[in-house]
Amino acid sequence: MIRGNTSPTSDPGESAVCHVGDLSFRSPRGSVRHLKPYTTTADQLALLRSRGLQITDEAAARSGIRRLGFYRLAGYAYPLKTTATTGATPGKVFRRGASFELMVALSEFDKALRLLVLHGLEIIEIAVRAAVVERLGKLDVEGHRNPNVLDGKFTATGPDGTSAHTRWLERLDSLCASSKEDFVDHHRQHYGGRMPVWAAAEVWEFGLLSRLTTGLQRRDQRAIARQFGMDQPAVLRSWMHMFNVIRNIAAHHGRLWNRANPIVPVLPDEQACPDVAFLHALPSAKNRLFGVLSCMRIAIRAAMPESDWHQQLKSLMTTFPSTPLVSMAFAGFPHDWQSLPLWCD
């Protein structure tokens, strides 16, 4: 049974409470909150105005909310709000100069950034996939299924009677069973559904690739890590996990530009990779999006030296909305980032 809501106390982006049967989900502060009722576009604009947001074009603002959604835009509004006020609740009042147009501009910039990030991750994913195939294929044409050529921890049976490898194969088999690809159908008809690793790799999701990379034997992880400028297996595992998380955020249209890095990357040794020295010295850069982009730059440079992805990123940064309220420092970008050896060419 889902109980009805009463007084709305939560704002977009805040935690709330939902009663399902006898279960109550509480806010971090421990107080029970009720979900806000649906509000109209007019009500939403009135709320934004009451909190100090400038709205100069009512029709454009209505269109923006209907196109992007009020709750989604709230994420882009957050950095435009005060952190401390007198006589008002911190985080509710907009700073002087904040406007609806700026909020939408941040959203549009973030969209372009997500697309460029996905483009870079595509280069990395395909190249790492090929490297994994090369390492496993020469050991066994079905190396992805052979526990003898994989890491013992990956193939070891746990208390539940399964292994990480078994669960990995179950996901792969599920994808193959639902696939409409001609090459998958070909292997169903002629090989009983069995596929060599180089064919099966075309079905792998980024998550499957990341987990299989973690499941390789250390010698294979080390070889692939060095191939992509990652120095050692721990860096390879960390970066692939981080890339997978960022890829999922971008692919599902999540806010990216000022997000804290969900997976803080393990960094190569400075001696082996001098270009990351600045990340060792700047935790604020490593812990934000700039850290992800820098790791991507290293991997893309190794995978595809002729790529101009980094130049496209530098060009995109020039389109960031011009305002004193926010900057790419929110994403961990140092003020002199384009002069760093990793980015200066």
mmCIF file of C-alpha atoms in Angstrom:
data_model
loop_
_atom_site.group_PDB
_atom_site.id
_atom_site.type_symbol
_atom_site.label_atom_id
_atom_site.label_comp_id
_atom_site.label_asym_id
_atom_site.label_seq_id
_atom_site.Cartn_x
_atom_site.Cartn_y
_atom_site.Cartn_z
ATOM 1 C CA MET A 1 0.000 0.000 0.000
ATOM 2 C CA ILE A 2 1.376 3.412 -0.930
ATOM 3 C CA ARG A 3 0.150 6.145 1.402
ATOM 4 C CA GLY A 4 -0.828 9.561 0.194
ATOM 5 C CA ASN A 5 1.343 12.636 0.641
ATOM 6 C CA THR A 6 0.536 15.653 2.708
ATOM 7 C CA SER A 7 2.470 18.888 3.142
ATOM 8 C CA PRO A 8 5.269 19.174 0.587
ATOM 9 C CA THR A 9 8.567 19.912 2.300
ATOM 10 C CA SER A 10 11.195 18.570 -0.081
ATOM 11 C CA ASP A 11 12.769 20.544 -2.921
ATOM 12 C CA PRO A 12 13.975 19.100 -6.220
ATOM 13 C CA GLY A 13 17.161 17.190 -5.541
ATOM 14 C CA GLU A 14 16.470 16.737 -1.792
ATOM 15 C CA SER A 15 15.747 13.383 -0.249
ATOM 16 C CA ALA A 16 12.185 12.625 0.746
ATOM 17 C CA VAL A 17 10.172 9.843 2.291
ATOM 18 C CA CYS A 18 8.003 7.212 0.668
ATOM 19 C CA HIS A 19 5.726 4.860 2.611
ATOM 20 C CA VAL A 20 5.287 1.449 1.015
ATOM 21 C CA GLY A 21 3.349 -0.899 3.230
ATOM 22 C CA ASP A 22 4.992 -0.536 6.644
ATOM 23 C CA LEU A 23 8.313 0.730 5.278
ATOM 24 C CA SER A 24 9.367 4.363 5.685
ATOM 25 C CA PHE A 25 12.330 5.854 3.881
ATOM 26 C CA ARG A 26 13.770 8.722 5.869
ATOM 27 C CA SER A 27 15.814 11.756 4.913
ATOM 28 C CA PRO A 28 19.489 11.847 5.986
ATOM 29 C CA ARG A 29 18.532 14.042 8.955
ATOM 30 C CA GLY A 30 16.194 11.338 10.226
ATOM 31 C CA SER A 31 12.925 13.271 9.950
ATOM 32 C CA VAL A 32 10.091 11.802 7.925
ATOM 33 C CA ARG A 33 9.290 13.865 4.855
ATOM 34 C CA HIS A 34 6.446 13.647 2.405
ATOM 35 C CA LEU A 35 6.793 13.820 -1.340
ATOM 36 C CA LYS A 36 5.812 17.065 -2.982
ATOM 37 C CA PRO A 37 2.642 17.092 -5.091
ATOM 38 C CA TYR A 38 2.764 17.726 -8.800
ATOM 39 C CA THR A 39 3.020 21.409 -9.722
ATOM 40 C CA THR A 40 2.239 23.163 -12.978
ATOM 41 C CA THR A 41 4.780 24.947 -15.147
ATOM 42 C CA ALA A 42 3.337 28.283 -13.998
ATOM 43 C CA ASP A 43 3.782 27.283 -10.354
ATOM 44 C CA GLN A 44 7.353 26.171 -11.018
ATOM 45 C CA LEU A 45 8.253 29.479 -12.652
ATOM 46 C CA ALA A 46 6.633 31.376 -9.797
ATOM 47 C CA LEU A 47 8.715 29.395 -7.295
ATOM 48 C CA LEU A 48 11.935 30.149 -9.171
ATOM 49 C CA ARG A 49 11.079 33.859 -9.301
ATOM 50 C CA SER A 50 10.253 33.925 -5.594
ATOM 51 C CA ARG A 51 13.735 32.641 -4.913
ATOM 52 C CA GLY A 52 15.408 35.330 -6.972
ATOM 53 C CA LEU A 53 15.938 33.703 -10.376
ATOM 54 C CA GLN A 54 15.722 36.150 -13.270
ATOM 55 C CA ILE A 55 13.230 35.106 -15.967
ATOM 56 C CA THR A 56 13.144 37.617 -18.805
ATOM 57 C CA ASP A 57 11.309 35.546 -21.404
ATOM 58 C CA GLU A 58 8.280 33.786 -19.940
ATOM 59 C CA ALA A 59 7.452 31.845 -23.108
ATOM 60 C CA ALA A 60 11.031 30.606 -23.514
ATOM 61 C CA ALA A 61 11.136 29.576 -19.861
ATOM 62 C CA ARG A 62 7.894 27.609 -20.191
ATOM 63 C CA SER A 63 9.286 25.914 -23.285
ATOM 64 C CA GLY A 64 12.545 25.124 -21.489
ATOM 65 C CA ILE A 65 10.793 23.456 -18.580
ATOM 66 C CA ARG A 66 8.574 21.407 -20.883
ATOM 67 C CA ARG A 67 11.560 20.360 -22.976
ATOM 68 C CA LEU A 68 14.017 19.610 -20.184
ATOM 69 C CA GLY A 69 11.901 19.063 -17.079
ATOM 70 C CA PHE A 70 11.834 21.142 -13.902
ATOM 71 C CA TYR A 71 13.520 18.520 -11.724
ATOM 72 C CA ARG A 72 16.330 18.001 -14.229
ATOM 73 C CA LEU A 73 16.968 21.748 -14.446
ATOM 74 C CA ALA A 74 17.123 21.909 -10.636
ATOM 75 C CA GLY A 75 20.481 20.123 -10.808
ATOM 76 C CA TYR A 76 21.852 22.903 -13.012
ATOM 77 C CA ALA A 77 20.299 25.547 -10.767
ATOM 78 C CA TYR A 78 22.013 24.335 -7.618
ATOM 79 C CA PRO A 79 25.454 25.965 -8.174
ATOM 80 C CA LEU A 80 23.683 29.268 -8.891
ATOM 81 C CA LYS A 81 22.202 29.395 -5.391
ATOM 82 C CA THR A 82 23.590 30.888 -2.221
ATOM 83 C CA THR A 83 25.469 28.733 0.246
ATOM 84 C CA ALA A 84 24.594 31.008 3.178
ATOM 85 C CA THR A 85 21.979 33.712 3.573
ATOM 86 C CA THR A 86 20.522 35.950 6.246
ATOM 87 C CA GLY A 87 16.882 35.316 7.010
ATOM 88 C CA ALA A 88 16.541 32.523 4.444
ATOM 89 C CA THR A 89 17.407 28.850 4.148
ATOM 90 C CA PRO A 90 20.849 28.273 2.570
ATOM 91 C CA GLY A 91 20.650 26.711 -0.874
ATOM 92 C CA LYS A 92 17.190 28.066 -1.674
ATOM 93 C CA VAL A 93 17.886 31.626 -2.775
ATOM 94 C CA PHE A 94 19.575 32.374 -6.085
ATOM 95 C CA ARG A 95 22.636 34.583 -6.248
ATOM 96 C CA ARG A 96 22.460 37.953 -7.933
ATOM 97 C CA GLY A 97 22.795 37.523 -11.703
ATOM 98 C CA ALA A 98 21.401 33.985 -11.815
ATOM 99 C CA SER A 99 18.931 33.560 -14.643
ATOM 100 C CA PHE A 100 16.808 30.901 -16.264
ATOM 101 C CA GLU A 101 18.774 31.413 -19.476
ATOM 102 C CA LEU A 102 22.038 30.638 -17.650
ATOM 103 C CA MET A 103 20.542 27.512 -16.133
ATOM 104 C CA VAL A 104 19.510 26.259 -19.593
ATOM 105 C CA ALA A 105 22.907 27.239 -21.050
ATOM 106 C CA LEU A 106 24.638 25.047 -18.453
ATOM 107 C CA SER A 107 22.339 22.189 -19.424
ATOM 108 C CA GLU A 108 23.128 22.619 -23.121
ATOM 109 C CA PHE A 109 26.874 22.809 -22.459
ATOM 110 C CA ASP A 110 26.633 19.641 -20.385
ATOM 111 C CA LYS A 111 24.886 17.869 -23.256
ATOM 112 C CA ALA A 112 27.735 18.722 -25.646
ATOM 113 C CA LEU A 113 30.235 17.594 -23.013
ATOM 114 C CA ARG A 114 28.474 14.245 -22.556
ATOM 115 C CA LEU A 115 28.549 13.589 -26.289
ATOM 116 C CA LEU A 116 32.270 14.329 -26.470
ATOM 117 C CA VAL A 117 32.962 12.132 -23.443
ATOM 118 C CA LEU A 118 31.021 9.281 -25.050
ATOM 119 C CA HIS A 119 33.044 9.733 -28.242
ATOM 120 C CA GLY A 120 36.294 9.454 -26.283
ATOM 121 C CA LEU A 121 35.102 6.451 -24.308
ATOM 122 C CA GLU A 122 34.154 4.730 -27.562
ATOM 123 C CA ILE A 123 37.769 4.992 -28.720
ATOM 124 C CA ILE A 124 38.987 3.537 -25.415
ATOM 125 C CA GLU A 125 36.374 0.778 -25.250
ATOM 126 C CA ILE A 126 37.010 -0.550 -28.746
ATOM 127 C CA ALA A 127 40.795 -0.439 -28.355
ATOM 128 C CA VAL A 128 40.793 -2.173 -24.948
ATOM 129 C CA ARG A 129 38.349 -4.749 -26.284
ATOM 130 C CA ALA A 130 40.756 -5.531 -29.134
ATOM 131 C CA ALA A 131 43.649 -5.801 -26.683
ATOM 132 C CA VAL A 132 41.736 -8.240 -24.462
ATOM 133 C CA VAL A 133 40.809 -10.334 -27.495
ATOM 134 C CA GLU A 134 44.447 -10.440 -28.566
ATOM 135 C CA ARG A 135 45.595 -11.622 -25.135
ATOM 136 C CA LEU A 136 42.892 -14.278 -24.718
ATOM 137 C CA GLY A 137 42.532 -15.396 -28.323
ATOM 138 C CA LYS A 138 46.082 -16.684 -28.597
ATOM 139 C CA LEU A 139 45.545 -18.761 -25.437
ATOM 140 C CA ASP A 140 42.142 -20.231 -26.355
ATOM 141 C CA VAL A 141 39.622 -19.314 -29.056
ATOM 142 C CA GLU A 142 37.042 -19.318 -26.236
ATOM 143 C CA GLY A 143 39.363 -17.774 -23.707
ATOM 144 C CA HIS A 144 36.552 -15.738 -22.182
ATOM 145 C CA ARG A 145 34.936 -19.037 -21.110
ATOM 146 C CA ASN A 146 38.069 -20.910 -20.064
ATOM 147 C CA PRO A 147 38.788 -20.480 -16.326
ATOM 148 C CA ASN A 148 42.308 -21.832 -16.842
ATOM 149 C CA VAL A 149 43.409 -18.678 -18.676
ATOM 150 C CA LEU A 150 41.704 -16.259 -16.271
ATOM 151 C CA ASP A 151 42.552 -15.008 -12.786
ATOM 152 C CA GLY A 152 41.852 -17.455 -9.970
ATOM 153 C CA LYS A 153 39.933 -14.921 -7.885
ATOM 154 C CA PHE A 154 37.647 -14.224 -10.826
ATOM 155 C CA THR A 155 36.862 -17.910 -11.356
ATOM 156 C CA ALA A 156 36.806 -19.045 -7.714
ATOM 157 C CA THR A 157 33.486 -20.311 -6.383
ATOM 158 C CA GLY A 158 32.106 -18.226 -3.531
ATOM 159 C CA PRO A 159 29.821 -19.101 -0.604
ATOM 160 C CA ASP A 160 26.782 -18.784 -2.882
ATOM 161 C CA GLY A 161 28.094 -21.550 -5.135
ATOM 162 C CA THR A 162 28.894 -19.240 -8.049
ATOM 163 C CA SER A 163 31.880 -17.229 -9.216
ATOM 164 C CA ALA A 164 32.273 -13.760 -10.673
ATOM 165 C CA HIS A 165 33.153 -15.494 -13.925
ATOM 166 C CA THR A 166 29.943 -17.547 -13.846
ATOM 167 C CA ARG A 167 27.864 -14.420 -13.314
ATOM 168 C CA TRP A 168 29.791 -12.683 -16.087
ATOM 169 C CA LEU A 169 28.996 -15.553 -18.478
ATOM 170 C CA GLU A 170 25.320 -15.507 -17.470
ATOM 171 C CA ARG A 171 25.112 -11.844 -18.457
ATOM 172 C CA LEU A 172 26.918 -12.503 -21.739
ATOM 173 C CA ASP A 173 24.654 -15.446 -22.563
ATOM 174 C CA SER A 174 21.596 -13.329 -21.808
ATOM 175 C CA LEU A 175 22.801 -10.639 -24.209
ATOM 176 C CA CYS A 176 23.521 -13.236 -26.884
ATOM 177 C CA ALA A 177 20.096 -14.850 -26.442
ATOM 178 C CA SER A 178 18.328 -11.536 -27.029
ATOM 179 C CA SER A 179 20.655 -10.303 -29.771
ATOM 180 C CA LYS A 180 19.297 -9.795 -33.299
ATOM 181 C CA GLU A 181 22.771 -9.335 -34.809
ATOM 182 C CA ASP A 182 23.427 -11.365 -37.952
ATOM 183 C CA PHE A 183 26.780 -12.667 -36.705
ATOM 184 C CA VAL A 184 25.151 -13.951 -33.483
ATOM 185 C CA ASP A 185 22.454 -15.706 -35.497
ATOM 186 C CA HIS A 186 25.167 -17.192 -37.736
ATOM 187 C CA HIS A 187 26.875 -18.734 -34.720
ATOM 188 C CA ARG A 188 23.563 -20.039 -33.424
ATOM 189 C CA GLN A 189 22.874 -21.816 -36.709
ATOM 190 C CA HIS A 190 26.342 -23.171 -37.411
ATOM 191 C CA TYR A 191 28.098 -23.495 -34.038
ATOM 192 C CA GLY A 192 25.308 -24.113 -31.569
ATOM 193 C CA GLY A 193 25.662 -20.586 -30.256
ATOM 194 C CA ARG A 194 29.366 -20.926 -29.417
ATOM 195 C CA MET A 195 31.491 -17.980 -30.445
ATOM 196 C CA PRO A 196 35.225 -17.331 -30.452
ATOM 197 C CA VAL A 197 36.343 -14.521 -28.189
ATOM 198 C CA TRP A 198 36.770 -12.089 -31.093
ATOM 199 C CA ALA A 199 33.110 -12.528 -32.062
ATOM 200 C CA ALA A 200 31.766 -12.613 -28.507
ATOM 201 C CA ALA A 201 33.593 -9.342 -27.815
ATOM 202 C CA GLU A 202 31.218 -7.544 -30.169
ATOM 203 C CA VAL A 203 28.384 -8.331 -27.733
ATOM 204 C CA TRP A 204 30.161 -7.109 -24.617
ATOM 205 C CA GLU A 205 28.840 -4.049 -22.865
ATOM 206 C CA PHE A 206 31.374 -1.677 -21.353
ATOM 207 C CA GLY A 207 30.541 -3.162 -17.951
ATOM 208 C CA LEU A 208 31.287 -6.681 -19.190
ATOM 209 C CA LEU A 209 34.551 -5.496 -20.714
ATOM 210 C CA SER A 210 35.525 -3.781 -17.457
ATOM 211 C CA ARG A 211 34.768 -6.859 -15.356
ATOM 212 C CA LEU A 212 36.564 -9.236 -17.719
ATOM 213 C CA THR A 213 39.601 -6.948 -17.733
ATOM 214 C CA THR A 214 39.622 -7.263 -13.947
ATOM 215 C CA GLY A 215 39.339 -11.038 -14.371
ATOM 216 C CA LEU A 216 42.394 -11.417 -16.587
ATOM 217 C CA GLN A 217 45.568 -12.933 -15.228
ATOM 218 C CA ARG A 218 48.026 -10.358 -13.904
ATOM 219 C CA ARG A 219 50.457 -10.815 -16.796
ATOM 220 C CA ASP A 220 47.698 -9.934 -19.268
ATOM 221 C CA GLN A 221 46.470 -7.003 -17.187
ATOM 222 C CA ARG A 222 50.029 -5.686 -16.973
ATOM 223 C CA ALA A 223 50.539 -5.922 -20.730
ATOM 224 C CA ILE A 224 47.286 -4.080 -21.477
ATOM 225 C CA ALA A 225 47.962 -1.454 -18.797
ATOM 226 C CA ARG A 226 51.322 -0.639 -20.350
ATOM 227 C CA GLN A 227 49.793 -0.556 -23.812
ATOM 228 C CA PHE A 228 47.419 2.233 -22.730
ATOM 229 C CA GLY A 229 49.755 4.288 -20.566
ATOM 230 C CA MET A 230 48.317 2.980 -17.311
ATOM 231 C CA ASP A 231 51.573 1.529 -15.949
ATOM 232 C CA GLN A 232 50.215 -1.305 -13.784
ATOM 233 C CA PRO A 233 47.207 -3.639 -13.332
ATOM 234 C CA ALA A 234 45.721 -1.685 -10.415
ATOM 235 C CA VAL A 235 45.551 1.437 -12.595
ATOM 236 C CA LEU A 236 43.938 -0.489 -15.451
ATOM 237 C CA ARG A 237 41.263 -1.926 -13.164
ATOM 238 C CA SER A 238 40.575 1.440 -11.543
ATOM 239 C CA TRP A 239 40.339 3.360 -14.800
ATOM 240 C CA MET A 240 38.117 0.818 -16.515
ATOM 241 C CA HIS A 241 35.745 0.915 -13.553
ATOM 242 C CA MET A 242 35.764 4.712 -13.576
ATOM 243 C CA PHE A 243 35.240 4.880 -17.350
ATOM 244 C CA ASN A 244 32.307 2.478 -17.088
ATOM 245 C CA VAL A 245 30.600 4.573 -14.396
ATOM 246 C CA ILE A 246 31.127 7.817 -16.323
ATOM 247 C CA ARG A 247 29.936 6.180 -19.529
ATOM 248 C CA ASN A 248 26.702 5.109 -17.838
ATOM 249 C CA ILE A 249 26.112 8.609 -16.462
ATOM 250 C CA ALA A 250 26.690 10.170 -19.883
ATOM 251 C CA ALA A 251 24.662 7.552 -21.763
ATOM 252 C CA HIS A 252 21.699 8.117 -19.455
ATOM 253 C CA HIS A 253 21.880 11.894 -19.870
ATOM 254 C CA GLY A 254 23.027 12.565 -16.318
ATOM 255 C CA ARG A 255 24.570 15.844 -15.235
ATOM 256 C CA LEU A 256 28.309 15.569 -15.771
ATOM 257 C CA TRP A 257 30.154 18.883 -15.792
ATOM 258 C CA ASN A 258 30.424 19.628 -12.058
ATOM 259 C CA ARG A 259 29.866 16.145 -10.660
ATOM 260 C CA ALA A 260 32.284 14.793 -8.071
ATOM 261 C CA ASN A 261 34.208 11.865 -9.480
ATOM 262 C CA PRO A 262 32.266 8.760 -8.367
ATOM 263 C CA ILE A 263 35.401 6.623 -8.743
ATOM 264 C CA VAL A 264 38.621 8.394 -7.756
ATOM 265 C CA PRO A 265 41.255 6.937 -10.086
ATOM 266 C CA VAL A 266 44.382 5.112 -9.002
ATOM 267 C CA LEU A 267 47.224 6.994 -10.690
ATOM 268 C CA PRO A 268 50.286 5.646 -12.497
ATOM 269 C CA ASP A 269 53.641 6.226 -10.896
ATOM 270 C CA GLU A 270 55.008 9.674 -11.765
ATOM 271 C CA GLN A 271 58.234 8.134 -13.021
ATOM 272 C CA ALA A 272 56.364 5.895 -15.470
ATOM 273 C CA CYS A 273 53.870 8.577 -16.508
ATOM 274 C CA PRO A 274 55.175 12.114 -15.843
ATOM 275 C CA ASP A 275 52.091 13.631 -17.481
ATOM 276 C CA VAL A 276 49.996 12.755 -14.415
ATOM 277 C CA ALA A 277 52.283 14.516 -11.953
ATOM 278 C CA PHE A 278 49.812 17.392 -11.664
ATOM 279 C CA LEU A 279 47.026 14.994 -10.639
ATOM 280 C CA HIS A 280 49.197 13.647 -7.827
ATOM 281 C CA ALA A 281 49.648 17.223 -6.637
ATOM 282 C CA LEU A 282 46.041 18.388 -7.121
ATOM 283 C CA PRO A 283 43.483 16.149 -5.399
ATOM 284 C CA SER A 284 40.770 18.677 -6.307
ATOM 285 C CA ALA A 285 41.487 17.966 -9.992
ATOM 286 C CA LYS A 286 41.723 14.207 -9.565
ATOM 287 C CA ASN A 287 38.472 14.035 -7.590
ATOM 288 C CA ARG A 288 36.392 15.899 -10.175
ATOM 289 C CA LEU A 289 35.589 15.505 -13.867
ATOM 290 C CA PHE A 290 38.954 16.921 -14.914
ATOM 291 C CA GLY A 291 40.611 13.844 -13.425
ATOM 292 C CA VAL A 292 38.445 11.587 -15.579
ATOM 293 C CA LEU A 293 39.146 13.607 -18.714
ATOM 294 C CA SER A 294 42.882 13.555 -18.052
ATOM 295 C CA CYS A 295 42.859 9.769 -17.679
ATOM 296 C CA MET A 296 40.831 9.560 -20.886
ATOM 297 C CA ARG A 297 43.381 11.763 -22.646
ATOM 298 C CA ILE A 298 46.214 9.375 -21.678
ATOM 299 C CA ALA A 299 44.305 6.282 -22.827
ATOM 300 C CA ILE A 300 43.095 7.874 -26.075
ATOM 301 C CA ARG A 301 46.581 9.139 -26.908
ATOM 302 C CA ALA A 302 47.914 5.588 -26.529
ATOM 303 C CA ALA A 303 45.048 3.963 -28.428
ATOM 304 C CA MET A 304 44.788 6.478 -31.254
ATOM 305 C CA PRO A 305 47.701 8.938 -31.374
ATOM 306 C CA GLU A 306 46.222 10.810 -34.333
ATOM 307 C CA SER A 307 42.946 11.555 -32.497
ATOM 308 C CA ASP A 308 42.074 15.228 -32.040
ATOM 309 C CA TRP A 309 39.693 14.460 -29.174
ATOM 310 C CA HIS A 310 41.661 16.650 -26.772
ATOM 311 C CA GLN A 311 41.531 19.530 -29.242
ATOM 312 C CA GLN A 312 37.771 19.114 -29.485
ATOM 313 C CA LEU A 313 37.584 19.273 -25.696
ATOM 314 C CA LYS A 314 39.633 22.475 -25.585
ATOM 315 C CA SER A 315 37.368 23.975 -28.220
ATOM 316 C CA LEU A 316 34.260 22.955 -26.284
ATOM 317 C CA MET A 317 35.574 24.628 -23.129
ATOM 318 C CA THR A 318 35.487 27.987 -24.918
ATOM 319 C CA THR A 319 31.685 27.647 -25.155
ATOM 320 C CA PHE A 320 31.173 27.403 -21.391
ATOM 321 C CA PRO A 321 28.672 30.105 -20.352
ATOM 322 C CA SER A 322 30.394 33.379 -19.553
ATOM 323 C CA THR A 323 29.412 34.274 -15.994
ATOM 324 C CA PRO A 324 31.151 35.104 -12.706
ATOM 325 C CA LEU A 325 28.814 32.706 -10.891
ATOM 326 C CA VAL A 326 30.263 29.414 -12.100
ATOM 327 C CA SER A 327 33.339 28.210 -13.964
ATOM 328 C CA MET A 328 35.057 25.004 -15.018
ATOM 329 C CA ALA A 329 36.970 25.199 -11.737
ATOM 330 C CA PHE A 330 33.798 23.564 -10.373
ATOM 331 C CA ALA A 331 34.809 20.534 -12.482
ATOM 332 C CA GLY A 332 38.364 20.550 -11.150
ATOM 333 C CA PHE A 333 39.966 22.359 -14.094
ATOM 334 C CA PRO A 334 43.090 24.280 -12.999
ATOM 335 C CA HIS A 335 43.268 27.807 -14.419
ATOM 336 C CA ASP A 336 46.370 26.861 -16.461
ATOM 337 C CA TRP A 337 45.209 23.414 -17.545
ATOM 338 C CA GLN A 338 45.810 23.967 -21.273
ATOM 339 C CA SER A 339 49.496 24.633 -20.617
ATOM 340 C CA LEU A 340 49.999 21.294 -18.839
ATOM 341 C CA PRO A 341 52.160 18.846 -20.874
ATOM 342 C CA LEU A 342 49.228 16.446 -21.174
ATOM 343 C CA TRP A 343 47.030 19.063 -22.828
ATOM 344 C CA CYS A 344 49.312 21.644 -24.415
ATOM 345 C CA ASP A 345 49.772 20.126 -27.901
#
